[in-house]
Amino acid sequence: MIHQDYIMRMIRDFFAALARALEKNEIEDRTKAIHELYDTYLGSYERCQNATVEEAIDYISTVYPEEQQMYRLEMLAELYYAEAGLRMPPFRETLLERALSLFEFIDRHSGVYSVMRLQKIDAIRQRLSTARDKE
């Protein structure tokens, strides 16, 4: 039970910190805060940015205990999604594609149904479709 409490507190802290990061006025400040979240919750920003989705999944599965892995992957997907809003094409679409892949992976493997996750999947698909239509 203590371990489950730790995980729930970590998730709550992560989403609170992400909300604070996204409330910052300057894009540079938001970017810096998001990079710090990568470092705090997932290892290093550089590792997450340079990894393919498959490499990120492998990394999370080797570094974190099994009971934390889906939560950590969801954190990574949320960070990709949030950071995509701060970037210009084509990096924006790359981050959206990564977020989409991770959200879909989590949806297939977590065993936890999430309406919010499904809504994000649909929103990302729409954004990517719109971006492709503009090309």
PDB file of N, CA, C and O in Angstrom, residues 42-76:
ATOM      1  N   LEU A  42      12.075  11.275 -15.656  1.00  0.00           N
ATOM      2  CA  LEU A  42      12.354  10.254 -16.663  1.00  0.00           C
ATOM      3  C   LEU A  42      13.834  10.037 -16.973  1.00  0.00           C
ATOM      4  O   LEU A  42      14.158   9.293 -17.887  1.00  0.00           O
ATOM      5  N   GLY A  43      14.702  10.650 -16.265  1.00  0.00           N
ATOM      6  CA  GLY A  43      16.116  10.484 -16.590  1.00  0.00           C
ATOM      7  C   GLY A  43      16.667  11.766 -17.146  1.00  0.00           C
ATOM      8  O   GLY A  43      16.871  12.712 -16.413  1.00  0.00           O
ATOM      9  N   SER A  44      16.855  11.841 -18.432  1.00  0.00           N
ATOM     10  CA  SER A  44      17.393  13.065 -19.014  1.00  0.00           C
ATOM     11  C   SER A  44      16.599  13.470 -20.250  1.00  0.00           C
ATOM     12  O   SER A  44      16.088  12.632 -20.986  1.00  0.00           O
ATOM     13  N   TYR A  45      16.532  14.771 -20.437  1.00  0.00           N
ATOM     14  CA  TYR A  45      15.846  15.311 -21.607  1.00  0.00           C
ATOM     15  C   TYR A  45      16.473  14.776 -22.901  1.00  0.00           C
ATOM     16  O   TYR A  45      15.770  14.346 -23.810  1.00  0.00           O
ATOM     17  N   GLU A  46      17.801  14.807 -22.960  1.00  0.00           N
ATOM     18  CA  GLU A  46      18.495  14.377 -24.176  1.00  0.00           C
ATOM     19  C   GLU A  46      18.171  12.925 -24.516  1.00  0.00           C
ATOM     20  O   GLU A  46      17.957  12.587 -25.675  1.00  0.00           O
ATOM     21  N   ARG A  47      18.162  12.063 -23.515  1.00  0.00           N
ATOM     22  CA  ARG A  47      17.849  10.646 -23.759  1.00  0.00           C
ATOM     23  C   ARG A  47      16.451  10.510 -24.357  1.00  0.00           C
ATOM     24  O   ARG A  47      16.240   9.767 -25.308  1.00  0.00           O
ATOM     25  N   CYS A  48      15.503  11.244 -23.792  1.00  0.00           N
ATOM     26  CA  CYS A  48      14.121  11.147 -24.267  1.00  0.00           C
ATOM     27  C   CYS A  48      13.974  11.711 -25.680  1.00  0.00           C
ATOM     28  O   CYS A  48      13.203  11.187 -26.486  1.00  0.00           O
ATOM     29  N   GLN A  49      14.697  12.772 -25.993  1.00  0.00           N
ATOM     30  CA  GLN A  49      14.580  13.391 -27.308  1.00  0.00           C
ATOM     31  C   GLN A  49      15.302  12.607 -28.393  1.00  0.00           C
ATOM     32  O   GLN A  49      14.898  12.638 -29.549  1.00  0.00           O
ATOM     33  N   ASN A  50      16.371  11.927 -28.027  1.00  0.00           N
ATOM     34  CA  ASN A  50      17.155  11.204 -29.023  1.00  0.00           C
ATOM     35  C   ASN A  50      16.690   9.770 -29.233  1.00  0.00           C
ATOM     36  O   ASN A  50      17.160   9.107 -30.148  1.00  0.00           O
ATOM     37  N   ALA A  51      15.781   9.308 -28.409  1.00  0.00           N
ATOM     38  CA  ALA A  51      15.310   7.927 -28.499  1.00  0.00           C
ATOM     39  C   ALA A  51      14.104   7.816 -29.428  1.00  0.00           C
ATOM     40  O   ALA A  51      13.278   8.728 -29.497  1.00  0.00           O
ATOM     41  N   THR A  52      14.018   6.697 -30.110  1.00  0.00           N
ATOM     42  CA  THR A  52      12.783   6.372 -30.818  1.00  0.00           C
ATOM     43  C   THR A  52      11.759   5.958 -29.767  1.00  0.00           C
ATOM     44  O   THR A  52      12.103   5.742 -28.595  1.00  0.00           O
ATOM     45  N   VAL A  53      10.528   5.819 -30.166  1.00  0.00           N
ATOM     46  CA  VAL A  53       9.498   5.381 -29.219  1.00  0.00           C
ATOM     47  C   VAL A  53       9.852   4.003 -28.663  1.00  0.00           C
ATOM     48  O   VAL A  53       9.737   3.767 -27.456  1.00  0.00           O
ATOM     49  N   GLU A  54      10.319   3.113 -29.518  1.00  0.00           N
ATOM     50  CA  GLU A  54      10.685   1.770 -29.073  1.00  0.00           C
ATOM     51  C   GLU A  54      11.846   1.815 -28.083  1.00  0.00           C
ATOM     52  O   GLU A  54      11.844   1.094 -27.076  1.00  0.00           O
ATOM     53  N   GLU A  55      12.817   2.659 -28.348  1.00  0.00           N
ATOM     54  CA  GLU A  55      13.948   2.803 -27.424  1.00  0.00           C
ATOM     55  C   GLU A  55      13.500   3.396 -26.091  1.00  0.00           C
ATOM     56  O   GLU A  55      13.978   2.988 -25.032  1.00  0.00           O
ATOM     57  N   ALA A  56      12.569   4.328 -26.137  1.00  0.00           N
ATOM     58  CA  ALA A  56      12.051   4.924 -24.903  1.00  0.00           C
ATOM     59  C   ALA A  56      11.305   3.879 -24.072  1.00  0.00           C
ATOM     60  O   ALA A  56      11.480   3.809 -22.855  1.00  0.00           O
ATOM     61  N   ILE A  57      10.512   3.065 -24.727  1.00  0.00           N
ATOM     62  CA  ILE A  57       9.788   1.995 -24.026  1.00  0.00           C
ATOM     63  C   ILE A  57      10.786   1.018 -23.405  1.00  0.00           C
ATOM     64  O   ILE A  57      10.633   0.629 -22.238  1.00  0.00           O
ATOM     65  N   ASP A  58      11.796   0.630 -24.167  1.00  0.00           N
ATOM     66  CA  ASP A  58      12.825  -0.276 -23.640  1.00  0.00           C
ATOM     67  C   ASP A  58      13.549   0.349 -22.454  1.00  0.00           C
ATOM     68  O   ASP A  58      13.800  -0.322 -21.446  1.00  0.00           O
ATOM     69  N   TYR A  59      13.890   1.613 -22.564  1.00  0.00           N
ATOM     70  CA  TYR A  59      14.589   2.311 -21.479  1.00  0.00           C
ATOM     71  C   TYR A  59      13.731   2.315 -20.205  1.00  0.00           C
ATOM     72  O   TYR A  59      14.210   1.954 -19.129  1.00  0.00           O
ATOM     73  N   ILE A  60      12.483   2.713 -20.337  1.00  0.00           N
ATOM     74  CA  ILE A  60      11.580   2.765 -19.177  1.00  0.00           C
ATOM     75  C   ILE A  60      11.435   1.369 -18.566  1.00  0.00           C
ATOM     76  O   ILE A  60      11.453   1.213 -17.345  1.00  0.00           O
ATOM     77  N   SER A  61      11.335   0.353 -19.415  1.00  0.00           N
ATOM     78  CA  SER A  61      11.128  -1.003 -18.891  1.00  0.00           C
ATOM     79  C   SER A  61      12.362  -1.568 -18.191  1.00  0.00           C
ATOM     80  O   SER A  61      12.240  -2.464 -17.366  1.00  0.00           O
ATOM     81  N   THR A  62      13.536  -1.029 -18.497  1.00  0.00           N
ATOM     82  CA  THR A  62      14.741  -1.527 -17.821  1.00  0.00           C
ATOM     83  C   THR A  62      15.111  -0.695 -16.594  1.00  0.00           C
ATOM     84  O   THR A  62      15.744  -1.217 -15.680  1.00  0.00           O
ATOM     85  N   VAL A  63      14.701   0.557 -16.539  1.00  0.00           N
ATOM     86  CA  VAL A  63      15.108   1.450 -15.454  1.00  0.00           C
ATOM     87  C   VAL A  63      14.111   1.455 -14.293  1.00  0.00           C
ATOM     88  O   VAL A  63      14.514   1.552 -13.133  1.00  0.00           O
ATOM     89  N   TYR A  64      12.827   1.342 -14.595  1.00  0.00           N
ATOM     90  CA  TYR A  64      11.797   1.500 -13.561  1.00  0.00           C
ATOM     91  C   TYR A  64      11.122   0.169 -13.254  1.00  0.00           C
ATOM     92  O   TYR A  64      10.976  -0.685 -14.135  1.00  0.00           O
ATOM     93  N   PRO A  65      10.671   0.002 -12.007  1.00  0.00           N
ATOM     94  CA  PRO A  65       9.948  -1.225 -11.643  1.00  0.00           C
ATOM     95  C   PRO A  65       8.683  -1.371 -12.475  1.00  0.00           C
ATOM     96  O   PRO A  65       8.096  -0.373 -12.923  1.00  0.00           O
ATOM     97  N   GLU A  66       8.258  -2.578 -12.661  1.00  0.00           N
ATOM     98  CA  GLU A  66       7.118  -2.867 -13.525  1.00  0.00           C
ATOM     99  C   GLU A  66       5.873  -2.068 -13.156  1.00  0.00           C
ATOM    100  O   GLU A  66       5.162  -1.572 -14.037  1.00  0.00           O
ATOM    101  N   GLU A  67       5.634  -1.894 -11.861  1.00  0.00           N
ATOM    102  CA  GLU A  67       4.421  -1.189 -11.438  1.00  0.00           C
ATOM    103  C   GLU A  67       4.462   0.307 -11.755  1.00  0.00           C
ATOM    104  O   GLU A  67       3.447   0.980 -11.711  1.00  0.00           O
ATOM    105  N   GLN A  68       5.628   0.838 -12.118  1.00  0.00           N
ATOM    106  CA  GLN A  68       5.751   2.254 -12.486  1.00  0.00           C
ATOM    107  C   GLN A  68       5.833   2.483 -13.995  1.00  0.00           C
ATOM    108  O   GLN A  68       5.679   3.611 -14.450  1.00  0.00           O
ATOM    109  N   GLN A  69       6.078   1.452 -14.751  1.00  0.00           N
ATOM    110  CA  GLN A  69       6.408   1.626 -16.171  1.00  0.00           C
ATOM    111  C   GLN A  69       5.322   2.323 -16.979  1.00  0.00           C
ATOM    112  O   GLN A  69       5.613   3.258 -17.726  1.00  0.00           O
ATOM    113  N   MET A  70       4.078   1.915 -16.858  1.00  0.00           N
ATOM    114  CA  MET A  70       3.009   2.561 -17.642  1.00  0.00           C
ATOM    115  C   MET A  70       2.831   4.020 -17.226  1.00  0.00           C
ATOM    116  O   MET A  70       2.588   4.885 -18.064  1.00  0.00           O
ATOM    117  N   TYR A  71       2.981   4.279 -15.928  1.00  0.00           N
ATOM    118  CA  TYR A  71       2.867   5.664 -15.459  1.00  0.00           C
ATOM    119  C   TYR A  71       3.992   6.524 -16.025  1.00  0.00           C
ATOM    120  O   TYR A  71       3.771   7.664 -16.430  1.00  0.00           O
ATOM    121  N   ARG A  72       5.194   5.982 -16.023  1.00  0.00           N
ATOM    122  CA  ARG A  72       6.337   6.732 -16.577  1.00  0.00           C
ATOM    123  C   ARG A  72       6.155   6.948 -18.080  1.00  0.00           C
ATOM    124  O   ARG A  72       6.474   8.027 -18.598  1.00  0.00           O
ATOM    125  N   LEU A  73       5.672   5.946 -18.787  1.00  0.00           N
ATOM    126  CA  LEU A  73       5.423   6.117 -20.221  1.00  0.00           C
ATOM    127  C   LEU A  73       4.353   7.171 -20.468  1.00  0.00           C
ATOM    128  O   LEU A  73       4.457   7.965 -21.406  1.00  0.00           O
ATOM    129  N   GLU A  74       3.351   7.198 -19.602  1.00  0.00           N
ATOM    130  CA  GLU A  74       2.314   8.216 -19.753  1.00  0.00           C
ATOM    131  C   GLU A  74       2.889   9.603 -19.489  1.00  0.00           C
ATOM    132  O   GLU A  74       2.526  10.573 -20.162  1.00  0.00           O
ATOM    133  N   MET A  75       3.783   9.716 -18.521  1.00  0.00           N
ATOM    134  CA  MET A  75       4.444  10.991 -18.271  1.00  0.00           C
ATOM    135  C   MET A  75       5.226  11.432 -19.502  1.00  0.00           C
ATOM    136  O   MET A  75       5.160  12.599 -19.908  1.00  0.00           O
ATOM    137  N   LEU A  76       5.943  10.501 -20.106  1.00  0.00           N
ATOM    138  CA  LEU A  76       6.714  10.821 -21.302  1.00  0.00           C
ATOM    139  C   LEU A  76       5.783  11.265 -22.429  1.00  0.00           C
ATOM    140  O   LEU A  76       6.052  12.261 -23.112  1.00  0.00           O
TER     141      LEU A  76
END
